Amino acid sequence: MKSITVQRLMDQFKLEALAGAGRLDREVSRPRAHRPGLEFVGYFDFFPMERVQVLGRKEITYLLQLSVDERLLHIGNIVKYHPPCFIVTAGQQELPYLKKFCDEEGIPLLRTNESTTEFIAKLDGFLVKALAPEQSIHGVCVNVSGIGVLLRGKSGIGKSETAHTLIRRGHRFVADDVVVLKKLGPALLLGTHNETTREFLALRSVGLINVVRQYGRRAFQDETRIVLDIELTTWREGDLSNALELEPRFTEYLGVQIPHIQIPLQPGRDVAGLIEAAANNWYLKQLGYSAAEEFMQRIQSNMQ
């Protein structure tokens, strides 16, 4: 199971450590934060103790209205479960009772000036991506007219050169050589880079180029949802099919099935143009339109 440290959360969100600073190595392994409301009134049947606990104005105000003994009891009941950390939002003060427990138990108590709603939205989004199952594959990732495309094929077949042509046509580059795939949901696959190769595209006979430096910030994006898997293959006689509608094929990554297309390479074929056509065709199918179906309907209408 993937995990990140509390220290990484501190660095990501510029959090202030109020207590437990010696235990920033504690690990967070579950996405999404939790606000301990029911737990403060004694209901622990479904307490997600392994999640980051966020204390907003509602929780802090409630604790401050309790007597000292009640407050210590309720805080102690939660702290004994040893969650990864507590984060107090909206820059709230008057927290000596929390600091005492967290220092004694070695649990980081952190603070942000952001509002509770905005901070939880950012925190949940970050944790979902950081803790998502992932795999790295050899290929190129591009965004063609808003549609994420994974380009695969044998080394030297022309994946990077094809990506370069797409970039010059106004599409966006995501990753070259190593594409990191992250599963964010049952049918949601995200493609991104591995940070080391960020913005770099390797072109044979030319070398490395920095896409942003050469073509501007709009030519690059950090990540994209993968919806098409396109494999560039060596041309073989008889590879092309004259069928109006090819049988659907899929490639599976991390349990997510992605529509798969093979494009055989031959001198003179506009591979980048074919990829644009495949991406636009996929989009139209999502809207319920099929060119092959419309064509067959016209034939049937003429026959009648």
Short mmCIF file of C-alpha atoms in Angstrom, two decimals:
data_model
loop_
_atom_site.label_atom_id
_atom_site.label_comp_id
_atom_site.label_asym_id
_atom_site.label_seq_id
_atom_site.Cartn_x
_atom_site.Cartn_y
_atom_site.Cartn_z
CA MET A 1 0.00 0.00 0.00
CA LYS A 2 1.33 3.42 -0.97
CA SER A 3 1.90 6.05 1.69
CA ILE A 4 3.33 9.53 2.14
CA THR A 5 4.79 11.19 5.21
CA VAL A 6 3.24 14.00 7.23
CA GLN A 7 6.37 15.98 6.32
CA ARG A 8 5.32 15.85 2.67
CA LEU A 9 1.91 17.27 3.61
CA MET A 10 3.65 20.08 5.48
CA ASP A 11 5.82 20.89 2.47
CA GLN A 12 2.93 20.66 0.00
CA PHE A 13 0.55 22.96 1.90
CA LYS A 14 3.06 25.11 3.83
CA LEU A 15 1.64 23.98 7.18
CA GLU A 16 2.78 25.21 10.60
CA ALA A 17 3.77 22.58 13.17
CA LEU A 18 2.27 23.31 16.61
CA ALA A 19 3.12 20.01 18.30
CA GLY A 20 4.61 16.59 17.56
CA ALA A 21 7.26 18.08 15.26
CA GLY A 22 9.55 15.16 16.03
CA ARG A 23 7.15 12.70 14.40
CA LEU A 24 6.71 14.16 10.95
CA ASP A 25 7.84 10.79 9.59
CA ARG A 26 4.42 9.32 10.45
CA GLU A 27 2.74 7.91 7.35
CA VAL A 28 -0.57 8.71 5.67
CA SER A 29 -1.88 5.76 3.65
CA ARG A 30 -5.55 6.64 3.13
CA PRO A 31 -6.97 9.28 0.77
CA ARG A 32 -9.48 11.86 1.94
CA ALA A 33 -9.50 13.67 5.26
CA HIS A 34 -11.95 13.22 8.13
CA ARG A 35 -13.62 15.77 10.43
CA PRO A 36 -14.15 14.12 13.85
CA GLY A 37 -17.62 15.37 14.71
CA LEU A 38 -19.46 12.25 15.87
CA GLU A 39 -16.31 11.07 17.64
CA PHE A 40 -16.33 14.15 19.89
CA VAL A 41 -19.74 13.08 21.20
CA GLY A 42 -18.55 9.52 21.85
CA TYR A 43 -19.56 7.60 18.68
CA PHE A 44 -16.56 5.60 17.39
CA ASP A 45 -18.14 2.66 15.53
CA PHE A 46 -16.96 3.88 12.12
CA PHE A 47 -14.06 6.11 13.07
CA PRO A 48 -11.50 6.17 10.19
CA MET A 49 -8.49 6.46 12.48
CA GLU A 50 -6.00 5.98 9.63
CA ARG A 51 -7.05 9.24 7.93
CA VAL A 52 -5.81 12.79 8.44
CA GLN A 53 -8.08 14.48 11.01
CA VAL A 54 -9.11 18.05 10.15
CA LEU A 55 -10.44 20.36 12.87
CA GLY A 56 -12.44 23.34 11.58
CA ARG A 57 -14.17 26.15 13.44
CA LYS A 58 -17.14 23.91 14.21
CA GLU A 59 -15.01 21.30 16.00
CA ILE A 60 -12.80 23.79 17.86
CA THR A 61 -15.78 25.93 18.95
CA TYR A 62 -17.53 22.84 20.31
CA LEU A 63 -14.45 21.82 22.32
CA LEU A 64 -14.03 25.30 23.77
CA GLN A 65 -17.64 25.25 25.04
CA LEU A 66 -17.02 22.11 27.11
CA SER A 67 -15.76 22.06 30.67
CA VAL A 68 -12.05 21.37 31.10
CA ASP A 69 -12.68 17.77 32.21
CA GLU A 70 -15.08 17.06 29.33
CA ARG A 71 -12.70 18.58 26.83
CA LEU A 72 -9.79 16.48 28.04
CA LEU A 73 -11.95 13.35 27.94
CA HIS A 74 -13.15 13.89 24.37
CA ILE A 75 -9.71 14.81 23.02
CA GLY A 76 -8.12 11.90 24.85
CA ASN A 77 -10.64 9.46 23.35
CA ILE A 78 -9.62 10.44 19.83
CA VAL A 79 -5.88 10.81 20.40
CA LYS A 80 -5.60 7.26 21.79
CA TYR A 81 -6.38 5.93 18.29
CA HIS A 82 -3.17 7.60 17.04
CA PRO A 83 -4.30 9.07 13.69
CA PRO A 84 -1.46 10.19 11.38
CA CYS A 85 -1.90 13.87 12.29
CA PHE A 86 -4.36 16.64 13.17
CA ILE A 87 -4.69 19.75 11.00
CA VAL A 88 -6.39 22.86 12.37
CA THR A 89 -7.81 25.20 9.72
CA ALA A 90 -8.55 28.95 9.53
CA GLY A 91 -5.50 29.82 11.66
CA GLN A 92 -7.37 29.08 14.89
CA GLN A 93 -5.75 29.83 18.24
CA GLU A 94 -6.37 28.74 21.86
CA LEU A 95 -5.20 25.17 21.36
CA PRO A 96 -3.00 24.38 24.42
CA TYR A 97 -5.11 21.31 25.32
CA LEU A 98 -4.55 19.86 21.83
CA LYS A 99 -0.83 20.62 21.92
CA LYS A 100 -0.50 18.82 25.26
CA PHE A 101 -2.07 15.60 24.05
CA CYS A 102 -0.26 15.60 20.70
CA ASP A 103 3.14 16.20 22.26
CA GLU A 104 2.57 13.42 24.80
CA GLU A 105 1.43 10.93 22.15
CA GLY A 106 3.84 11.97 19.39
CA ILE A 107 1.12 13.00 16.94
CA PRO A 108 1.82 16.02 14.69
CA LEU A 109 -0.58 18.94 15.20
CA LEU A 110 -0.46 21.24 12.18
CA ARG A 111 -2.17 24.49 11.25
CA THR A 112 -3.20 26.28 8.06
CA ASN A 113 -4.72 29.70 7.52
CA GLU A 114 -7.02 28.42 4.77
CA SER A 115 -10.72 27.92 5.37
CA THR A 116 -11.89 24.40 6.21
CA THR A 117 -13.88 23.80 3.02
CA GLU A 118 -11.15 25.04 0.66
CA PHE A 119 -8.38 23.22 2.48
CA ILE A 120 -10.18 19.85 2.60
CA ALA A 121 -10.94 20.09 -1.13
CA LYS A 122 -7.25 20.67 -1.89
CA LEU A 123 -6.07 18.04 0.60
CA ASP A 124 -8.44 15.35 -0.71
CA GLY A 125 -7.42 16.04 -4.31
CA PHE A 126 -3.74 15.82 -3.42
CA LEU A 127 -4.12 12.61 -1.38
CA VAL A 128 -6.19 10.83 -4.05
CA LYS A 129 -3.43 11.41 -6.62
CA ALA A 130 -0.48 10.85 -4.30
CA LEU A 131 -1.84 7.54 -2.98
CA ALA A 132 -3.35 6.20 -6.21
CA PRO A 133 -2.18 2.81 -7.54
CA GLU A 134 0.28 3.41 -10.37
CA GLN A 135 2.47 1.75 -12.97
CA SER A 136 5.12 3.05 -15.34
CA ILE A 137 5.19 2.06 -18.99
CA HIS A 138 7.41 2.85 -21.95
CA GLY A 139 5.67 5.23 -24.31
CA VAL A 140 4.62 8.81 -24.98
CA CYS A 141 1.59 10.66 -23.61
CA VAL A 142 -0.09 13.55 -25.40
CA ASN A 143 -3.33 15.49 -25.13
CA VAL A 144 -5.00 15.81 -28.52
CA SER A 145 -7.80 18.40 -28.55
CA GLY A 146 -8.51 17.69 -24.88
CA ILE A 147 -8.34 13.89 -25.30
CA GLY A 148 -5.58 11.95 -23.54
CA VAL A 149 -3.71 9.57 -25.83
CA LEU A 150 -1.08 6.99 -24.94
CA LEU A 151 1.36 6.26 -27.80
CA ARG A 152 3.15 2.93 -27.66
CA GLY A 153 5.41 0.92 -29.96
CA LYS A 154 8.88 -0.55 -30.25
CA SER A 155 11.85 1.65 -29.47
CA GLY A 156 12.78 3.80 -32.46
CA ILE A 157 9.48 3.38 -34.30
CA GLY A 158 8.69 7.09 -34.17
CA LYS A 159 6.58 7.76 -31.07
CA SER A 160 8.49 10.88 -30.02
CA GLU A 161 8.66 12.24 -33.57
CA THR A 162 4.89 11.78 -33.92
CA ALA A 163 4.37 13.57 -30.60
CA HIS A 164 6.56 16.42 -31.87
CA THR A 165 4.38 16.78 -34.96
CA LEU A 166 1.26 16.87 -32.78
CA ILE A 167 2.83 19.56 -30.58
CA ARG A 168 3.55 21.70 -33.65
CA ARG A 169 -0.10 21.32 -34.65
CA GLY A 170 -1.17 22.88 -31.36
CA HIS A 171 -1.73 19.82 -29.17
CA ARG A 172 -0.16 19.31 -25.76
CA PHE A 173 2.73 17.16 -24.62
CA VAL A 174 2.55 15.29 -21.29
CA ALA A 175 5.35 12.70 -21.04
CA ASP A 176 8.03 10.97 -23.09
CA ASP A 177 9.81 7.65 -22.58
CA VAL A 178 8.38 6.92 -19.12
CA VAL A 179 4.64 7.47 -18.71
CA VAL A 180 3.28 7.10 -15.18
CA LEU A 181 -0.29 5.80 -15.08
CA LYS A 182 -2.41 6.43 -11.97
CA LYS A 183 -5.77 4.83 -11.27
CA LEU A 184 -8.02 7.45 -9.68
CA GLY A 185 -11.28 5.51 -9.97
CA PRO A 186 -12.82 2.31 -11.36
CA ALA A 187 -12.70 3.70 -14.91
CA LEU A 188 -10.40 6.72 -14.53
CA LEU A 189 -6.77 6.45 -15.61
CA LEU A 190 -4.45 9.46 -15.38
CA GLY A 191 -1.25 9.78 -17.42
CA THR A 192 1.64 11.93 -16.22
CA HIS A 193 5.45 12.16 -16.18
CA ASN A 194 7.94 10.99 -13.57
CA GLU A 195 9.19 14.53 -12.71
CA THR A 196 12.72 13.74 -13.99
CA THR A 197 11.58 13.86 -17.63
CA ARG A 198 9.09 16.69 -17.13
CA GLU A 199 8.85 18.89 -20.27
CA PHE A 200 11.62 16.90 -22.06
CA LEU A 201 11.11 15.17 -25.40
CA ALA A 202 13.87 12.99 -26.91
CA LEU A 203 14.17 13.20 -30.70
CA ARG A 204 16.57 10.87 -32.50
CA SER A 205 19.26 12.69 -34.52
CA VAL A 206 18.40 15.91 -32.67
CA GLY A 207 18.61 15.08 -28.96
CA LEU A 208 16.62 16.35 -25.98
CA ILE A 209 14.38 19.36 -26.41
CA ASN A 210 12.50 21.28 -23.74
CA VAL A 211 8.98 21.55 -25.10
CA VAL A 212 8.04 24.56 -22.95
CA ARG A 213 11.18 26.50 -23.90
CA GLN A 214 10.69 25.82 -27.61
CA TYR A 215 6.92 26.02 -28.01
CA GLY A 216 5.65 27.85 -24.93
CA ARG A 217 3.74 26.94 -21.79
CA ARG A 218 0.57 26.05 -23.74
CA ALA A 219 2.38 23.16 -25.44
CA PHE A 220 2.69 21.21 -22.17
CA GLN A 221 0.43 19.96 -19.39
CA ASP A 222 1.31 17.93 -16.30
CA GLU A 223 -1.35 15.23 -16.63
CA THR A 224 -4.28 14.03 -18.71
CA ARG A 225 -7.00 11.42 -18.51
CA ILE A 226 -6.04 8.50 -20.77
CA VAL A 227 -8.91 7.47 -23.07
CA LEU A 228 -7.08 6.03 -26.10
CA ASP A 229 -4.21 3.55 -26.36
CA ILE A 230 -2.59 3.84 -29.81
CA GLU A 231 0.12 1.41 -30.84
CA LEU A 232 2.45 2.31 -33.71
CA THR A 233 3.48 -0.89 -35.52
CA THR A 234 5.74 -1.88 -38.41
CA TRP A 235 3.96 -2.03 -41.75
CA ARG A 236 3.12 -5.51 -43.00
CA GLU A 237 1.33 -6.39 -46.21
CA GLY A 238 -2.35 -6.90 -45.53
CA ASP A 239 -2.33 -5.01 -42.22
CA LEU A 240 -4.98 -2.50 -43.25
CA SER A 241 -8.63 -3.44 -42.99
CA ASN A 242 -11.28 -2.07 -45.34
CA ALA A 243 -14.03 -2.61 -42.76
CA LEU A 244 -16.17 0.45 -42.15
CA GLU A 245 -16.23 -0.17 -38.40
CA LEU A 246 -13.40 -2.11 -36.79
CA GLU A 247 -14.12 -4.54 -33.97
CA PRO A 248 -13.48 -2.76 -30.64
CA ARG A 249 -10.21 -3.74 -28.96
CA PHE A 250 -8.96 -2.79 -25.51
CA THR A 251 -5.77 -2.67 -23.48
CA GLU A 252 -5.98 -3.04 -19.71
CA TYR A 253 -3.92 -0.98 -17.28
CA LEU A 254 -4.41 -1.31 -13.51
CA GLY A 255 -7.76 -2.98 -14.16
CA VAL A 256 -9.03 -0.16 -16.41
CA GLN A 257 -9.84 -1.03 -20.03
CA ILE A 258 -8.76 1.57 -22.60
CA PRO A 259 -9.83 1.47 -26.29
CA HIS A 260 -6.88 0.23 -28.37
CA ILE A 261 -5.98 1.15 -31.96
CA GLN A 262 -3.06 -0.06 -34.09
CA ILE A 263 -1.58 2.24 -36.74
CA PRO A 264 0.85 0.50 -39.12
CA LEU A 265 3.61 2.86 -40.29
CA GLN A 266 4.45 3.36 -43.94
CA PRO A 267 6.24 6.20 -45.77
CA GLY A 268 3.73 8.86 -46.70
CA ARG A 269 1.14 8.08 -44.04
CA ASP A 270 0.13 11.12 -41.97
CA VAL A 271 0.37 9.39 -38.58
CA ALA A 272 -0.25 12.56 -36.58
CA GLY A 273 -3.33 13.25 -38.69
CA LEU A 274 -4.61 9.71 -38.11
CA ILE A 275 -4.18 10.17 -34.36
CA GLU A 276 -6.15 13.44 -34.54
CA ALA A 277 -8.89 11.63 -36.46
CA ALA A 278 -8.94 8.76 -33.94
CA ALA A 279 -9.23 11.19 -31.02
CA ASN A 280 -12.03 13.18 -32.66
CA ASN A 281 -13.81 9.95 -33.63
CA TRP A 282 -13.66 8.73 -30.01
CA TYR A 283 -15.17 12.02 -28.85
CA LEU A 284 -18.05 11.79 -31.33
CA LYS A 285 -18.78 8.23 -30.19
CA GLN A 286 -19.10 9.51 -26.61
CA LEU A 287 -21.80 11.86 -27.95
CA GLY A 288 -23.58 8.88 -29.52
CA TYR A 289 -22.54 9.46 -33.13
CA SER A 290 -21.04 6.78 -35.43
CA ALA A 291 -20.04 7.69 -38.99
CA ALA A 292 -20.27 4.02 -40.00
CA GLU A 293 -23.84 3.75 -38.72
CA GLU A 294 -24.87 6.91 -40.55
CA PHE A 295 -23.26 5.63 -43.76
CA MET A 296 -25.10 2.28 -43.53
CA GLN A 297 -28.37 4.09 -42.88
CA ARG A 298 -27.86 6.10 -46.08
CA ILE A 299 -27.22 2.90 -48.06
CA GLN A 300 -30.35 1.27 -46.66
CA SER A 301 -32.38 4.39 -47.40
CA ASN A 302 -31.17 4.44 -51.00
CA MET A 303 -31.96 0.73 -51.43
CA GLN A 304 -35.49 1.28 -50.20
#
